């Protein structure tokens, strides 16, 4: 089955730094979603994107739906310790709206 | 609080045993899904349902059964547990369309950590 390629796999950054991660696919998606997972919990939706080229923000988080519809990007500005966790991208295709395809995740660790 | 409730949170099974992981949601979501999460592999879809009485296979359905007799409940059955089924299992639910107020994203439960020995 298809999984989305996420990079980087992990990153260590200092508090206050900006973070960028991306997700690529060989297939087109009509919806891109970004989730965050804290240890011992299920993923929580951060941002949803519905149109190619769309740029959407949620506080310090900004995500973009790639023009080709095969990629998406997530940026976190001025990172803080509570940003620690695993970030997943997920794609959804029209006609199969009941199914999400997930990326392999980016593990973020923030040091003081 | 509204959301997706999974039970149990932890379970240890012996090889060959069967069990049912429970999932319930109180948001009147049409769609429900089961995923398994393994290290380095993200989340993989096991089975999903688009409404009561309708289920279908996902990416990794072998060894699992599901049924959807009500909108609220979507149990996952392990027929004969194997060590390869050691994983964290997540149930999730969603509205069927991008209606007003719906993000289109799934709401996840907090997971069941299953170990098969």
CSV table of C-alpha atoms in Angstrom, one decimal:
chain,number,residue,atom,x,y,z
A,1,UNK,CA,0.0,0.0,0.0
A,2,UNK,CA,1.0,3.6,-0.6
A,3,UNK,CA,2.5,5.7,2.2
A,4,UNK,CA,3.6,9.2,1.9
A,5,UNK,CA,7.2,10.2,2.2
A,6,UNK,CA,7.9,12.6,5.0
A,7,UNK,CA,11.1,14.4,5.7
A,8,UNK,CA,13.0,14.8,7.8
A,9,UNK,CA,12.4,11.6,9.8
A,10,UNK,CA,13.5,13.4,13.0
A,11,UNK,CA,15.0,16.7,14.0
A,12,UNK,CA,16.5,18.3,17.1
A,13,UNK,CA,16.1,22.0,17.3
A,14,UNK,CA,16.5,24.7,19.9
A,15,UNK,CA,13.7,26.6,21.5
A,16,UNK,CA,12.8,29.7,19.4
A,17,UNK,CA,13.9,28.2,16.1
A,18,UNK,CA,11.7,27.8,13.1
A,19,UNK,CA,10.9,24.3,11.8
A,20,UNK,CA,10.1,23.1,8.3
A,21,UNK,CA,8.9,19.6,7.2
A,22,UNK,CA,7.4,18.3,4.1
A,23,UNK,CA,5.5,15.4,2.7
A,24,UNK,CA,5.6,14.1,-0.9
A,25,UNK,CA,3.5,11.5,-2.8
A,26,UNK,CA,3.6,9.9,-6.2
A,27,UNK,CA,-0.2,10.3,-6.4
A,28,UNK,CA,-2.5,13.4,-6.3
A,29,UNK,CA,-4.5,14.2,-3.3
A,30,UNK,CA,-7.5,16.5,-3.0
A,31,UNK,CA,-7.1,17.1,0.8
A,32,UNK,CA,-4.0,17.3,2.8
A,33,UNK,CA,-4.1,17.1,6.6
A,34,UNK,CA,-1.4,17.6,9.2
A,35,UNK,CA,-1.6,15.8,12.6
A,36,UNK,CA,0.5,16.0,15.8
A,37,UNK,CA,0.8,13.0,18.1
A,38,UNK,CA,2.0,13.3,21.7
A,39,UNK,CA,3.4,10.3,23.5
A,40,UNK,CA,0.7,7.8,24.5
A,41,UNK,CA,-2.0,9.6,22.6
A,42,UNK,CA,-3.8,9.5,19.3
A,43,UNK,CA,-3.0,12.0,16.5
A,44,UNK,CA,-4.7,15.4,16.8
A,45,UNK,CA,-5.6,17.4,13.7
A,46,UNK,CA,-3.6,20.6,13.3
A,47,UNK,CA,-4.4,22.0,9.8
A,48,UNK,CA,-6.6,20.9,6.9
A,49,UNK,CA,-5.9,22.0,3.3
A,50,UNK,CA,-8.4,21.7,0.4
A,51,UNK,CA,-7.1,23.5,-2.6
A,52,UNK,CA,-3.8,23.4,-4.6
A,53,UNK,CA,-1.7,26.4,-3.6
A,54,UNK,CA,-3.7,27.0,-0.4
A,55,UNK,CA,-1.8,28.4,2.5
A,56,UNK,CA,-3.4,28.0,6.0
A,57,UNK,CA,-2.2,29.1,9.4
A,58,UNK,CA,-3.1,27.9,12.9
A,59,UNK,CA,-1.2,30.0,15.4
A,60,UNK,CA,2.5,29.5,14.9
A,61,UNK,CA,1.8,26.7,12.4
A,62,UNK,CA,1.5,27.3,8.7
A,63,UNK,CA,0.9,24.6,6.1
A,64,UNK,CA,0.7,24.7,2.3
A,65,UNK,CA,-1.0,22.5,-0.3
A,66,UNK,CA,1.5,22.1,-3.1
A,67,UNK,CA,0.6,23.3,-6.6
A,68,UNK,CA,1.1,19.8,-8.1
A,69,UNK,CA,-1.2,18.4,-5.4
A,70,UNK,CA,1.5,15.8,-4.7
A,71,UNK,CA,3.1,17.5,-1.8
A,72,UNK,CA,2.5,19.6,1.3
A,73,UNK,CA,4.6,21.6,3.7
A,74,UNK,CA,4.3,22.4,7.4
A,75,UNK,CA,6.2,25.2,9.1
A,76,UNK,CA,6.4,25.9,12.9
A,77,UNK,CA,7.7,29.3,13.9
A,78,UNK,CA,9.4,30.1,17.2
A,79,UNK,CA,9.3,26.6,18.5
A,80,UNK,CA,8.6,25.9,22.2
A,81,UNK,CA,9.1,22.8,24.3
A,82,UNK,CA,5.5,21.7,23.9
A,83,UNK,CA,6.0,21.4,20.2
A,84,UNK,CA,7.7,18.1,20.9
A,85,UNK,CA,6.0,15.1,19.3
A,86,UNK,CA,5.5,13.3,16.0
A,87,UNK,CA,4.0,15.2,13.1
A,88,UNK,CA,2.1,13.3,10.4
A,89,UNK,CA,0.9,14.3,7.1
A,90,UNK,CA,-2.1,12.6,5.6
A,91,UNK,CA,-3.8,12.7,2.2
A,92,UNK,CA,-7.3,12.1,1.1
A,93,UNK,CA,-8.6,11.4,-2.5
A,94,UNK,CA,-12.0,12.4,-3.8
A,95,UNK,CA,-14.1,9.3,-4.3
A,96,UNK,CA,-12.2,7.5,-1.5
A,97,UNK,CA,-13.0,10.2,1.1
A,98,UNK,CA,-13.4,7.6,3.8
A,99,UNK,CA,-9.7,6.6,3.7
A,100,UNK,CA,-6.6,8.5,4.7
A,101,UNK,CA,-3.0,7.7,3.6
A,102,UNK,CA,-0.5,8.7,6.2
A,103,UNK,CA,3.1,9.8,6.0
A,104,UNK,CA,5.8,8.0,8.1
A,105,UNK,CA,6.1,10.9,10.5
A,106,UNK,CA,8.6,13.5,11.6
A,107,UNK,CA,9.8,13.3,15.2
A,108,UNK,CA,10.5,16.7,16.6
A,109,UNK,CA,12.5,17.3,19.7
A,110,UNK,CA,13.0,20.8,21.1
A,111,UNK,CA,15.9,21.6,23.5
A,112,UNK,CA,16.0,24.6,25.7
B,1,UNK,CA,-16.5,14.9,26.6
B,2,UNK,CA,-17.4,14.1,23.0
B,3,UNK,CA,-14.9,12.1,21.1
B,4,UNK,CA,-13.7,8.6,20.3
B,5,UNK,CA,-13.4,6.1,23.1
B,6,UNK,CA,-11.2,3.0,22.9
B,7,UNK,CA,-11.0,0.2,25.3
B,8,UNK,CA,-8.9,-1.4,26.6
B,9,UNK,CA,-5.9,0.9,26.7
B,10,UNK,CA,-3.5,-2.0,27.2
B,11,UNK,CA,-3.8,-5.7,26.5
B,12,UNK,CA,-1.5,-8.7,26.5
B,13,UNK,CA,-2.5,-11.8,24.6
B,14,UNK,CA,-1.1,-15.2,24.1
B,15,UNK,CA,-0.6,-16.5,20.5
B,16,UNK,CA,-3.8,-18.0,19.2
B,17,UNK,CA,-6.1,-16.1,21.6
B,18,UNK,CA,-8.9,-14.0,20.2
B,19,UNK,CA,-10.2,-10.7,21.5
B,20,UNK,CA,-12.2,-7.6,20.5
B,21,UNK,CA,-11.0,-4.0,20.7
B,22,UNK,CA,-13.9,-1.7,21.3
B,23,UNK,CA,-14.4,1.7,19.7
B,24,UNK,CA,-17.3,4.1,20.3
B,25,UNK,CA,-17.9,7.7,19.1
B,26,UNK,CA,-20.6,10.1,20.1
B,27,UNK,CA,-20.2,12.7,17.4
B,28,UNK,CA,-22.7,11.1,14.9
B,29,UNK,CA,-19.8,10.6,12.4
B,30,UNK,CA,-20.6,8.4,9.4
B,31,UNK,CA,-17.0,7.3,8.7
B,32,UNK,CA,-15.0,5.1,11.1
B,33,UNK,CA,-11.7,3.4,10.7
B,34,UNK,CA,-9.1,1.3,12.4
B,35,UNK,CA,-5.4,1.9,12.0
B,36,UNK,CA,-2.4,0.2,13.4
B,37,UNK,CA,0.8,2.1,14.2
B,38,UNK,CA,4.2,0.4,14.1
B,39,UNK,CA,7.6,2.1,14.7
B,40,UNK,CA,8.8,3.9,11.6
B,41,UNK,CA,5.8,3.0,9.5
B,42,UNK,CA,3.2,5.6,10.4
B,43,UNK,CA,-0.4,4.6,10.5
B,44,UNK,CA,-1.7,1.8,8.3
B,45,UNK,CA,-5.4,1.3,7.6
B,46,UNK,CA,-6.9,-2.0,8.6
B,47,UNK,CA,-10.6,-1.7,8.0
B,48,UNK,CA,-13.0,1.1,7.5
B,49,UNK,CA,-16.7,1.8,7.4
B,50,UNK,CA,-18.7,4.5,5.6
B,51,UNK,CA,-21.9,3.9,7.6
B,52,UNK,CA,-23.8,1.4,9.7
B,53,UNK,CA,-23.9,-2.0,8.0
B,54,UNK,CA,-21.1,-1.2,5.5
B,55,UNK,CA,-17.5,-2.1,6.0
B,56,UNK,CA,-14.5,-2.6,3.7
B,57,UNK,CA,-10.9,-3.7,3.9
B,58,UNK,CA,-8.0,-1.3,4.1
B,59,UNK,CA,-4.3,-1.8,3.5
B,60,UNK,CA,-3.6,-4.5,6.1
B,61,UNK,CA,-6.8,-6.4,6.8
B,62,UNK,CA,-5.5,-10.0,7.3
B,63,UNK,CA,-6.2,-11.4,10.7
B,64,UNK,CA,-8.8,-8.8,11.6
B,65,UNK,CA,-12.6,-8.7,11.3
B,66,UNK,CA,-15.0,-5.7,11.8
B,67,UNK,CA,-18.7,-5.0,11.9
B,68,UNK,CA,-20.8,-1.8,12.1
B,69,UNK,CA,-24.2,-2.6,13.5
B,70,UNK,CA,-24.7,1.0,14.8
B,71,UNK,CA,-23.4,4.4,13.9
B,72,UNK,CA,-21.6,4.7,17.2
B,73,UNK,CA,-19.7,1.5,17.5
B,74,UNK,CA,-17.0,-0.1,15.4
B,75,UNK,CA,-15.3,-3.1,17.1
B,76,UNK,CA,-12.2,-4.7,15.8
B,77,UNK,CA,-11.8,-8.5,16.3
B,78,UNK,CA,-8.5,-10.4,16.3
B,79,UNK,CA,-9.4,-13.9,15.3
B,80,UNK,CA,-6.2,-15.7,16.3
B,81,UNK,CA,-3.6,-13.4,17.7
B,82,UNK,CA,0.0,-13.6,16.3
B,83,UNK,CA,3.1,-11.8,17.5
B,84,UNK,CA,3.1,-9.8,14.2
B,85,UNK,CA,-0.1,-8.1,15.5
B,86,UNK,CA,1.8,-6.5,18.4
B,87,UNK,CA,1.1,-2.9,17.7
B,88,UNK,CA,-0.8,0.2,18.8
B,89,UNK,CA,-4.3,0.3,17.4
B,90,UNK,CA,-6.2,3.5,16.8
B,91,UNK,CA,-9.8,4.0,16.0
B,92,UNK,CA,-10.9,7.2,14.2
B,93,UNK,CA,-14.1,8.8,13.0
B,94,UNK,CA,-15.1,11.5,10.6
B,95,UNK,CA,-18.1,13.2,8.9
B,96,UNK,CA,-18.6,12.0,5.4
B,97,UNK,CA,-18.4,15.4,3.8
B,98,UNK,CA,-16.8,18.8,4.3
B,99,UNK,CA,-20.0,20.2,5.7
B,100,UNK,CA,-20.0,23.5,7.7
B,101,UNK,CA,-17.9,23.1,10.8
B,102,UNK,CA,-16.3,19.8,9.6
B,103,UNK,CA,-12.7,19.9,8.8
B,104,UNK,CA,-12.6,16.7,6.8
B,105,UNK,CA,-10.1,15.2,9.2
B,106,UNK,CA,-10.5,12.2,11.3
B,107,UNK,CA,-10.8,12.4,15.1
B,108,UNK,CA,-8.7,9.7,16.8
B,109,UNK,CA,-9.1,7.8,20.0
B,110,UNK,CA,-6.2,7.5,22.4
B,111,UNK,CA,-5.2,4.0,21.3
B,112,UNK,CA,-5.0,0.4,22.5
B,113,UNK,CA,-1.5,-1.0,23.0
B,114,UNK,CA,-1.5,-4.7,22.2
B,115,UNK,CA,1.3,-7.1,22.9
B,116,UNK,CA,1.0,-10.7,21.6
B,117,UNK,CA,3.4,-13.2,23.3
